[in-house]
CSV table of C-alpha atoms in Angstrom, one decimal:
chain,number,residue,atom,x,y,z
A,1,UNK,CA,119.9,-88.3,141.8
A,2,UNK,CA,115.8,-87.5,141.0
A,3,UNK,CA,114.7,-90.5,138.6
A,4,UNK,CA,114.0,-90.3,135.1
A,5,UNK,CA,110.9,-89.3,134.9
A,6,UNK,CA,108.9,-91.2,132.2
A,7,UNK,CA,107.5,-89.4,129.4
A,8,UNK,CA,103.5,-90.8,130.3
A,9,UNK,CA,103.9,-88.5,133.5
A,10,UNK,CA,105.9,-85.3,131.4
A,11,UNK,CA,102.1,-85.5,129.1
A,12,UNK,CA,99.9,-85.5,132.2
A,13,UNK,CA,101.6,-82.4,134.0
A,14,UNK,CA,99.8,-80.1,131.3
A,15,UNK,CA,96.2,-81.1,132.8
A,16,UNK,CA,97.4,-81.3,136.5
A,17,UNK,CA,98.2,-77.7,135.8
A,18,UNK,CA,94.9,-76.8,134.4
A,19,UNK,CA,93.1,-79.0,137.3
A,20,UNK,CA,95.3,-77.1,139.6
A,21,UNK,CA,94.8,-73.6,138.3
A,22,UNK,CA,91.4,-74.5,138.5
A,23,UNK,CA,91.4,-75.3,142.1
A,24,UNK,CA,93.1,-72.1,142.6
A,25,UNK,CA,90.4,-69.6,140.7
A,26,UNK,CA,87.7,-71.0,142.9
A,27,UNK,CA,89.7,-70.6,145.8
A,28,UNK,CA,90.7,-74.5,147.1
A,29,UNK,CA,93.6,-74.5,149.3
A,30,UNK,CA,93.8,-78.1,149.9
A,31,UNK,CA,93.3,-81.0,147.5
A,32,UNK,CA,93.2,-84.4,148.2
A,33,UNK,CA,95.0,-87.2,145.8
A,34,UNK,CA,91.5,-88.8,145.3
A,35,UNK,CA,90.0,-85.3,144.4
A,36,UNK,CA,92.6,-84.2,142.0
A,37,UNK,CA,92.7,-88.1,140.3
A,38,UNK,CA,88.6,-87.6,139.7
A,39,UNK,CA,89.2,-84.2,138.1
A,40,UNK,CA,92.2,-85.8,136.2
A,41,UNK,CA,90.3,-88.9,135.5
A,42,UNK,CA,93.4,-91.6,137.0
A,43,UNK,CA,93.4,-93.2,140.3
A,44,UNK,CA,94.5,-91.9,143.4
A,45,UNK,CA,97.5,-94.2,143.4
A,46,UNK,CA,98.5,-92.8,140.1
A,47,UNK,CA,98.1,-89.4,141.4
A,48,UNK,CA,100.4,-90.0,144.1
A,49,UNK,CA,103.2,-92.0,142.1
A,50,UNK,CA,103.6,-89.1,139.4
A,51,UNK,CA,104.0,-86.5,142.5
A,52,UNK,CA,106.9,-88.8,143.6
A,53,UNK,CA,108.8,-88.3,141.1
A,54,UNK,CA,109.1,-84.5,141.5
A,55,UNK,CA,109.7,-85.0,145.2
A,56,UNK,CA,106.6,-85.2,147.6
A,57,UNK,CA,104.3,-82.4,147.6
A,58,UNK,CA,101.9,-83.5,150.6
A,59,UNK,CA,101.3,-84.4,154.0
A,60,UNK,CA,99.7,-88.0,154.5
A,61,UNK,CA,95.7,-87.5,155.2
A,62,UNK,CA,96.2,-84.0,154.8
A,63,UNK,CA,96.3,-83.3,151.2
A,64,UNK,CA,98.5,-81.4,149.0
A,65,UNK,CA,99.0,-77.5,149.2
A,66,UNK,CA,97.4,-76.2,145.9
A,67,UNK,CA,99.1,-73.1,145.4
A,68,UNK,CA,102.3,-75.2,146.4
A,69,UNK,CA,102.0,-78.2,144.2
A,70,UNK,CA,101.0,-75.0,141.2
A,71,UNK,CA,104.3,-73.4,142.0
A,72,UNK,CA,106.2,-76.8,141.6
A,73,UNK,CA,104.6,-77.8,138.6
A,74,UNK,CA,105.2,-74.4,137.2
A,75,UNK,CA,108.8,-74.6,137.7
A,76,UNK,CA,108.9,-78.3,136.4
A,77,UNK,CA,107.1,-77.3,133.5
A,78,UNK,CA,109.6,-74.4,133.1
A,79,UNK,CA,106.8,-71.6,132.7
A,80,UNK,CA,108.4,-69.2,135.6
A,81,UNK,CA,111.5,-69.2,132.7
A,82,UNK,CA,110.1,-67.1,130.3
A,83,UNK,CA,110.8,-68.4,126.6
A,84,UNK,CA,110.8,-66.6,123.6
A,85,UNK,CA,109.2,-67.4,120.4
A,86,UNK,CA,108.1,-66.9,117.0
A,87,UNK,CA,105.8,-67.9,114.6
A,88,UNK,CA,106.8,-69.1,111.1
A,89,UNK,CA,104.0,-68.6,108.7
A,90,UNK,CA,101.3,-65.9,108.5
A,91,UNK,CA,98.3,-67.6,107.4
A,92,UNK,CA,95.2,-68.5,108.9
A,93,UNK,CA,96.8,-70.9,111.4
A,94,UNK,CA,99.2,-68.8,111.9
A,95,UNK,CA,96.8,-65.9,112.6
A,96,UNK,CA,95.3,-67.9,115.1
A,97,UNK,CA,98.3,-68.7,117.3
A,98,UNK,CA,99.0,-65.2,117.1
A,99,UNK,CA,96.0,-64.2,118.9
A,100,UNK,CA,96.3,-66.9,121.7
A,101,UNK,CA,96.6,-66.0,125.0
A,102,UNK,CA,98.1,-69.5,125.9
A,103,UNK,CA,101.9,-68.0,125.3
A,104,UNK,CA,101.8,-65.4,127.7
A,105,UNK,CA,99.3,-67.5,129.9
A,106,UNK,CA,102.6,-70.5,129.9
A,107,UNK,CA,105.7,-67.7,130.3
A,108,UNK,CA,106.3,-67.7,126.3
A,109,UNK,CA,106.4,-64.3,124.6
A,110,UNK,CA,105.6,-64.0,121.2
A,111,UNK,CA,108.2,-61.4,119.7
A,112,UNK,CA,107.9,-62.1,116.0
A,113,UNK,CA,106.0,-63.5,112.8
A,114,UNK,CA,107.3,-63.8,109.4
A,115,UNK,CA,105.9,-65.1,105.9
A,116,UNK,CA,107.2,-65.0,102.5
A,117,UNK,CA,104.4,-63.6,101.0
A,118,UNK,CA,104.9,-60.1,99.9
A,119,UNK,CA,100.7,-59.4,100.3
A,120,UNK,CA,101.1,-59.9,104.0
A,121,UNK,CA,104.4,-58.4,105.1
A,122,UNK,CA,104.0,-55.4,107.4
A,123,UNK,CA,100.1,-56.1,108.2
A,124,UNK,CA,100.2,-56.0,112.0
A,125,UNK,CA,97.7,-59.3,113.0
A,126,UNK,CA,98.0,-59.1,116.1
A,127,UNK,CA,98.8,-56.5,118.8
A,128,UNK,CA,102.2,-55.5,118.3
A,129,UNK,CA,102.6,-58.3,116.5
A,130,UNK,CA,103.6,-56.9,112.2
A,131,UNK,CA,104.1,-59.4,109.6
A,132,UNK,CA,108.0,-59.9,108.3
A,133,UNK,CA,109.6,-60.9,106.0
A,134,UNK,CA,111.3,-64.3,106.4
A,135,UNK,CA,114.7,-63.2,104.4
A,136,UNK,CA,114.9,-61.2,107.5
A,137,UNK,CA,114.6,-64.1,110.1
A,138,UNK,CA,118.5,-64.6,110.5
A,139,UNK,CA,119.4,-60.8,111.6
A,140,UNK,CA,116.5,-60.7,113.7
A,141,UNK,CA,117.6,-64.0,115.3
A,142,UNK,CA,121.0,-62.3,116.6
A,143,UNK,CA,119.6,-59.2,117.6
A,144,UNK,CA,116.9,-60.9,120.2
A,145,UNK,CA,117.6,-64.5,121.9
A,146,UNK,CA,114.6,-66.6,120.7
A,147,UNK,CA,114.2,-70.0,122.0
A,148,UNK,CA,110.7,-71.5,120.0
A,149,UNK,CA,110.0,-71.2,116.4
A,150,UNK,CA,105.8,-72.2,115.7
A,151,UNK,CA,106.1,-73.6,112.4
A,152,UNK,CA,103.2,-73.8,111.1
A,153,UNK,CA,104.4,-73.6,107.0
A,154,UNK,CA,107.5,-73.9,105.3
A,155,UNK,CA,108.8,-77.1,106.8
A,156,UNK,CA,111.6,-77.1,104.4
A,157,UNK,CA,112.7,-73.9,106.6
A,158,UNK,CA,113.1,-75.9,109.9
A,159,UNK,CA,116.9,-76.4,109.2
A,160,UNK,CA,117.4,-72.5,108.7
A,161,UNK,CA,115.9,-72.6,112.5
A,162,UNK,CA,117.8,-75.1,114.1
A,163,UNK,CA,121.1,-73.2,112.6
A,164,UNK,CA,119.7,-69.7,113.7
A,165,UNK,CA,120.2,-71.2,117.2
A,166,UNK,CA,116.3,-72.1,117.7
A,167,UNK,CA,116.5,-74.8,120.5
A,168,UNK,CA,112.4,-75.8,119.8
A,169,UNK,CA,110.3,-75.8,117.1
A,170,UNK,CA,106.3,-76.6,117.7
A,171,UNK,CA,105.5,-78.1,114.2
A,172,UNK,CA,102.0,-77.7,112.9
A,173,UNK,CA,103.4,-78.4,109.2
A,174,UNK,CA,101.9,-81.9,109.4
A,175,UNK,CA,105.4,-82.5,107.8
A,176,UNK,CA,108.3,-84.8,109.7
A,177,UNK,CA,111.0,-82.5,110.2
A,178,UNK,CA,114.6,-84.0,109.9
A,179,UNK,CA,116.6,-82.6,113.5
A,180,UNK,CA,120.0,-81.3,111.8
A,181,UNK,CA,121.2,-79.8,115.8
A,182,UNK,CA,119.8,-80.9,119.1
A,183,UNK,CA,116.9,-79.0,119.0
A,184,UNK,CA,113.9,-80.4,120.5
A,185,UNK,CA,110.8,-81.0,118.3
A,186,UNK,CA,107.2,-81.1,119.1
A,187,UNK,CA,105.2,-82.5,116.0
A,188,UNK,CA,101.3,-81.9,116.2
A,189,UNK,CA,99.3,-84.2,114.2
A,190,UNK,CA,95.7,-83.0,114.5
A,191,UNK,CA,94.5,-85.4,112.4
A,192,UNK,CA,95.6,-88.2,114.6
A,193,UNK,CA,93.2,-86.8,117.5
A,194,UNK,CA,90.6,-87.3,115.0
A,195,UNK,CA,91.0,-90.7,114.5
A,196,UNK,CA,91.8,-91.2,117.7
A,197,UNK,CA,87.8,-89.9,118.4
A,198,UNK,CA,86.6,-91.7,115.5
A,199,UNK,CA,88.0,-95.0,116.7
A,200,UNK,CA,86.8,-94.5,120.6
A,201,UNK,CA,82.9,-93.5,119.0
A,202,UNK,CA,83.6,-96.8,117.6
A,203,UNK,CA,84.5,-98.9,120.2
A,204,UNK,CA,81.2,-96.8,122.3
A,205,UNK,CA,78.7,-97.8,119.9
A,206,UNK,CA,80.2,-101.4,120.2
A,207,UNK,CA,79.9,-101.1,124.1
A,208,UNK,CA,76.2,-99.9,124.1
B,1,UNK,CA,86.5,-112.6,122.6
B,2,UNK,CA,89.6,-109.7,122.0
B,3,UNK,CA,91.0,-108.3,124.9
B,4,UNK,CA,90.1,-104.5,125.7
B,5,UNK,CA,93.1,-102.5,124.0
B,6,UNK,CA,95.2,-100.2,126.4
B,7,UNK,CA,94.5,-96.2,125.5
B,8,UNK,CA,98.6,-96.1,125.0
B,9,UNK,CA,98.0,-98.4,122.0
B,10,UNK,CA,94.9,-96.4,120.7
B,11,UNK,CA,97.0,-93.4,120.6
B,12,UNK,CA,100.1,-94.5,118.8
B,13,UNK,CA,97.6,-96.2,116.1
B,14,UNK,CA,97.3,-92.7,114.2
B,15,UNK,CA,101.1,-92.9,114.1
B,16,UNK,CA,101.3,-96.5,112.8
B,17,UNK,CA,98.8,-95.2,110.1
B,18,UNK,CA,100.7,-91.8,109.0
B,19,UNK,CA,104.4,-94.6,109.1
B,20,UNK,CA,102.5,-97.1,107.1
B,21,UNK,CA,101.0,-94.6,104.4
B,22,UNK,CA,104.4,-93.3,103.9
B,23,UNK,CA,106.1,-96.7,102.7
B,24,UNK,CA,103.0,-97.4,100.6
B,25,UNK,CA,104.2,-93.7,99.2
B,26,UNK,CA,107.4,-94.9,99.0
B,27,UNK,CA,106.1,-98.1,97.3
B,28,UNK,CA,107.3,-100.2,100.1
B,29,UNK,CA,105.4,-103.6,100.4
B,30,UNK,CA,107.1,-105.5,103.0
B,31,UNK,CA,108.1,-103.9,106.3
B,32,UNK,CA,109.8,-105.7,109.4
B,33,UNK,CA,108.6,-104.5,112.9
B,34,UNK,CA,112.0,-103.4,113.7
B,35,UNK,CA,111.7,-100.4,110.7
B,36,UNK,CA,108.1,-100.0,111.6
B,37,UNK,CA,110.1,-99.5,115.2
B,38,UNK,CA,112.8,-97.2,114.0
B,39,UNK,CA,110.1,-94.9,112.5
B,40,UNK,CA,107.5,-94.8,115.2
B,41,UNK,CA,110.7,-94.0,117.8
B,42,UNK,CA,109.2,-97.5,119.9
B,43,UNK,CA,111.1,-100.9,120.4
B,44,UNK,CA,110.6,-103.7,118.1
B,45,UNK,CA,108.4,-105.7,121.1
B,46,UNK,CA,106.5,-102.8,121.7
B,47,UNK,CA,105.6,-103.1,118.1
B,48,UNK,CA,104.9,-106.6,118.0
B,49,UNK,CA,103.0,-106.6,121.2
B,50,UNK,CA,100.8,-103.5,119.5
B,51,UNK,CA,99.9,-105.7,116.6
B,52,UNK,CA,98.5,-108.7,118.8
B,53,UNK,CA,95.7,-106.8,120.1
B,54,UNK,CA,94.4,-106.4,116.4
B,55,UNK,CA,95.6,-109.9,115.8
B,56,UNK,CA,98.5,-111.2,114.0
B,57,UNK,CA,99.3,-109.4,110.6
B,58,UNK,CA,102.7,-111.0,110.1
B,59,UNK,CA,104.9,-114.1,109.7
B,60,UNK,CA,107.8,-114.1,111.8
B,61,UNK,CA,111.2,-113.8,109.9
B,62,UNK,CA,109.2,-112.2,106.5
B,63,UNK,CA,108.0,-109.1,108.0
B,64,UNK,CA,104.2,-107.2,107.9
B,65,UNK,CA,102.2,-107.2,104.5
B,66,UNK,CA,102.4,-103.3,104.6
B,67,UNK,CA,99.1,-103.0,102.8
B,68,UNK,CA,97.4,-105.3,104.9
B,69,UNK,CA,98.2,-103.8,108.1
B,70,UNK,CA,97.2,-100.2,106.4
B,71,UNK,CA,94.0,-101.5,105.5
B,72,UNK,CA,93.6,-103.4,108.8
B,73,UNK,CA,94.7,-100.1,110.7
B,74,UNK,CA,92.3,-97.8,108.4
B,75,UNK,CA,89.2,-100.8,109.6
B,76,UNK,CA,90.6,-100.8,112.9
B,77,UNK,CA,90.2,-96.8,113.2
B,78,UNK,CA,87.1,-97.0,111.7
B,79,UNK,CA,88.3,-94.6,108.6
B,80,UNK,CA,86.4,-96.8,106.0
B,81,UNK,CA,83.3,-95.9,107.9
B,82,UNK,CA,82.8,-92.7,106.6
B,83,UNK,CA,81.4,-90.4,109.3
B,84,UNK,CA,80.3,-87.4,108.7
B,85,UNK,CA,80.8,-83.7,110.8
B,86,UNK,CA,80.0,-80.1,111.0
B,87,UNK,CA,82.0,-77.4,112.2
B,88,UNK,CA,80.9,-75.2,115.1
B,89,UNK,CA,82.0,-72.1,114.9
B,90,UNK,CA,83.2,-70.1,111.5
B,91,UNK,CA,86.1,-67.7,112.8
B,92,UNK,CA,89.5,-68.1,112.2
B,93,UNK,CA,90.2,-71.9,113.7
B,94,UNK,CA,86.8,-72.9,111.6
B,95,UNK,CA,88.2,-71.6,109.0
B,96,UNK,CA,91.4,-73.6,109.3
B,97,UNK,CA,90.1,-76.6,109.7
B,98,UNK,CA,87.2,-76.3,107.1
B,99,UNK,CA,90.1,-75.9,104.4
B,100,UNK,CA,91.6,-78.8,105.6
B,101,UNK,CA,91.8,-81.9,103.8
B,102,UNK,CA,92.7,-84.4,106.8
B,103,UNK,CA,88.8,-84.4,107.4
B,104,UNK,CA,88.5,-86.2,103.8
B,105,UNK,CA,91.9,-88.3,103.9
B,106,UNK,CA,90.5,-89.9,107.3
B,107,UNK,CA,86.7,-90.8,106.0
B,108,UNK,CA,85.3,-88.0,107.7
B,109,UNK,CA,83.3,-85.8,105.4
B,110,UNK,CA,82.4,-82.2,106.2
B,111,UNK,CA,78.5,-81.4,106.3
B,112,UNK,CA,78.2,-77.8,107.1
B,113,UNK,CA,79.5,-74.8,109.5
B,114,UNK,CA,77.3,-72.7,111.7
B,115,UNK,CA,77.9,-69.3,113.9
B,116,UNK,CA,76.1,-67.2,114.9
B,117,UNK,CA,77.8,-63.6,113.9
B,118,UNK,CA,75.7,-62.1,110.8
B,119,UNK,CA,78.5,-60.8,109.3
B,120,UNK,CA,79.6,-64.2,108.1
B,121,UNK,CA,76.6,-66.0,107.7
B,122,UNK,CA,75.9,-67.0,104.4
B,123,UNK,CA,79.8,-66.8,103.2
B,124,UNK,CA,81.6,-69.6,101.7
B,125,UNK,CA,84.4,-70.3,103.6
B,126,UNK,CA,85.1,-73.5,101.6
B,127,UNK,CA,84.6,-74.8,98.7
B,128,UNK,CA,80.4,-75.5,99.1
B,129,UNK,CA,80.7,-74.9,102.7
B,130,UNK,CA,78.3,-71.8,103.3
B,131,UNK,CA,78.1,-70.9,106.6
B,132,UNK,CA,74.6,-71.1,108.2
B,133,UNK,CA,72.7,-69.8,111.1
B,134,UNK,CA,73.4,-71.6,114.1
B,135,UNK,CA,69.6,-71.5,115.3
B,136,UNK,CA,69.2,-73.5,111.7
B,137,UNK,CA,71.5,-76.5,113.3
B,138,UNK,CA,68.4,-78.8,114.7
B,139,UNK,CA,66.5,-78.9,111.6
B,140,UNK,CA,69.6,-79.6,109.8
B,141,UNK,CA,70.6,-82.4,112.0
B,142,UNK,CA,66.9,-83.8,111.9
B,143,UNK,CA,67.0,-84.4,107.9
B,144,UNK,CA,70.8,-85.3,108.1
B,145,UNK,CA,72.4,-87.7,109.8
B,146,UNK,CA,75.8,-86.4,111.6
B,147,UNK,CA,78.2,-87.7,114.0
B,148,UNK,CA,80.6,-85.5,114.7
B,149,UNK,CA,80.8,-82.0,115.9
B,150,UNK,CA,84.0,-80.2,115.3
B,151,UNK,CA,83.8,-77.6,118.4
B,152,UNK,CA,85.8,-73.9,117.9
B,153,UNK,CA,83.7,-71.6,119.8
B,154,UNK,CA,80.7,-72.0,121.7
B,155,UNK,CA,81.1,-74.5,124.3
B,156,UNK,CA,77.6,-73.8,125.9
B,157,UNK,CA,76.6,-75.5,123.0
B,158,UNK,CA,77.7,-78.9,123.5
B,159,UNK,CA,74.3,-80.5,125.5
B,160,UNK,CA,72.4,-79.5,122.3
B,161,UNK,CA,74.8,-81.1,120.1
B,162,UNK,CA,74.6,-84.2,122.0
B,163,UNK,CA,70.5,-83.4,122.4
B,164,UNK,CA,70.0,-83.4,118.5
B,165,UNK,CA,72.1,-87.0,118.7
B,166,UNK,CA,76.0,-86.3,117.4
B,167,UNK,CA,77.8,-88.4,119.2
B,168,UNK,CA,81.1,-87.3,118.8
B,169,UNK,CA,82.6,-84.2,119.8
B,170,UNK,CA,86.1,-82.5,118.5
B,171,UNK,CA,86.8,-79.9,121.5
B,172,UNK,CA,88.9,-77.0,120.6
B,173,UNK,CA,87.2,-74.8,123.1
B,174,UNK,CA,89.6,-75.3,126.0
B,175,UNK,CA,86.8,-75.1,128.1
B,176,UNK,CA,85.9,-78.9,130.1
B,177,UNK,CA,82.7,-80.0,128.7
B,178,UNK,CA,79.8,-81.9,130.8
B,179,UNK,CA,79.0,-85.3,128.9
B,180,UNK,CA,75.5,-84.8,128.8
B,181,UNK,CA,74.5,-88.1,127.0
B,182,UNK,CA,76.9,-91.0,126.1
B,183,UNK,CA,78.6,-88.7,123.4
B,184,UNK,CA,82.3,-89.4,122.9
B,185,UNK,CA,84.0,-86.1,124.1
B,186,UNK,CA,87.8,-85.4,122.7
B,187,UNK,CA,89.2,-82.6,123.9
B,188,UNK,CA,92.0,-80.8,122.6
B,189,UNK,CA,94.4,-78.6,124.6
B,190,UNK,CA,97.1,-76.9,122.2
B,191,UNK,CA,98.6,-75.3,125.1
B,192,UNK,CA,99.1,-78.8,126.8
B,193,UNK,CA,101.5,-79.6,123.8
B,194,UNK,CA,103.3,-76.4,124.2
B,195,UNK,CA,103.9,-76.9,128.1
B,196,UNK,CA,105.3,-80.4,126.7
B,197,UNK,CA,107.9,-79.0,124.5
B,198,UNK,CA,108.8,-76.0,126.8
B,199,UNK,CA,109.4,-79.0,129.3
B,200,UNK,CA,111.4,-81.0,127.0
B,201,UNK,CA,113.7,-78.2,126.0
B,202,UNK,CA,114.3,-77.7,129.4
B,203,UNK,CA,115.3,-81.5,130.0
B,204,UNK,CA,117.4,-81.0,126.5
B,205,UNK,CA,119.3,-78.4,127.9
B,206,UNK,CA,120.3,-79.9,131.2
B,207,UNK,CA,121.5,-83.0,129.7
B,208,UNK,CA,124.1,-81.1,127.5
């Protein structure tokens, strides 16, 4: 039986995947746990205790296997399984995600956006990618399998989702979304990264 | 002298702050750690133990002042400080963000937004947020004082923002930026979250 892994480790796989990829573009084959933990900015012991739990990628002395240990966190991370998605609101954040390469860059494919606003419906924002209209959300739902809904307005919609058969919802609303299913739910709070910098220039200019 | 607070705590503060301005909202005044426990999703302890690295803000058995601790969290994150920030970079995520109101609600207040396209120079993107030139930025640091640098494009850019003396910088360019001075660098990488929640729905769905 693999452990539990705890959810500390689940929020560092992101950046061991961009160290990694990293490694890869400039053509590393072998990294060391004391490299990697410099890039990643943890110890080399730390390093080594996450790996564990996903079963040991690496020889003793000899380092890890980059293109490997990218492959296993890859799988982990669940990008080889190809999630579908769509985006809920057609505004400017929406517009935004829209145009992001990080979905097809992390195996999710963007298949649909949909607003209420009559103005936008049909303008195609991105490539491929037309405006619809939200009354039509549920019959497009059981035509194509969709796994993520971005919501990034109309909060108040999130239970539509979860009944639609939506199993996660990235939340931009800034709103605390009540989980009616077992979906799962990832809020994002920019604001909270801002304090979070606010309060760390703080405690810098009390350090100097 | 206090003892050096643990990152973990730092970053669950912004949470405390968003819990605690909801029962002010809700015109609660008196709030025991095991609600404040309930709604952050932690243990009671961890809650407790969180407080007494700020000090103590409660009396056992009557529960927090929940104004006090919002105050004492709002000092703590240095939100009564009043810092104030430009935005680099006027496309779409600028945009976003300038519209924003979480930049006023946290004590941050927005100075100005550069780029360097022609088409959109001089626009107001904002209310009284004209976009400038960015070769403009230096004198305008020179006969204002800023701290913060809210970074959407550009990332070449960052020594000079550090150079003219911000010395905080909100990363949205997903590119790793070289700390050039003592500058307080927070980066953010949406696609991180996503991998997060693509990982979670994975978990979710094997635990059915």
């Amino acid at each position: 039986m693999p452990q539990p892994v705890p959810q500390a480790v689940v929020l560092r796989l992101p950046r061991y995947y961009r160290c990694l990829r990293e490694l890869l573009n400039n053509d590393v084959l072998l990294v060391k746990s004391k490299e990697l933990a410099e890039m990643m900015g943890i110890t080399a012991s730390q390093v080594r205790s996450d790996f564990n739990y996903f079963g040991d990628f690496g020889r003793q002395g000899y380092g890890y296997n980059v293109r490997n240990l990218y492959k296993n966190i890859n799988a982990i991370l669940g990008i080889t399984d190809e999630y579908s998605a769509v985006i809920i609101g057609a505004g400017e954040l929406g517009t935004v995600l829209a145009g992001d390469s990080m979905f097809m860059r992390r195996g999710v494919i963007l298949r649909g956006i949909f607003d209420t606003d009559e103005e936008i419906i049909g303008r195609e924002i991105a490539p491929d990618l037309i405006v619809r209209d939200i009354t039509e959300f549920e019959k497009f739902c059981k035509s194509k399998k969709i796994d993520i809904a971005v919501l990034t307005k109309f909060p108040e919609y999130a239970e539509k989702l979860i009944r639609c058969g939506i199993s996660g919802i990235w939340n931009f609303t800034g709103v605390a979304l009540r989980n009616t299913g077992d979906a799962t739910i990832q809020d994002i709070y920019l604001g909270d990264t801002l304090m979070t910098l606010c309060y760390n220039m703080k405690r810098n200019e009390r350090e100097k």
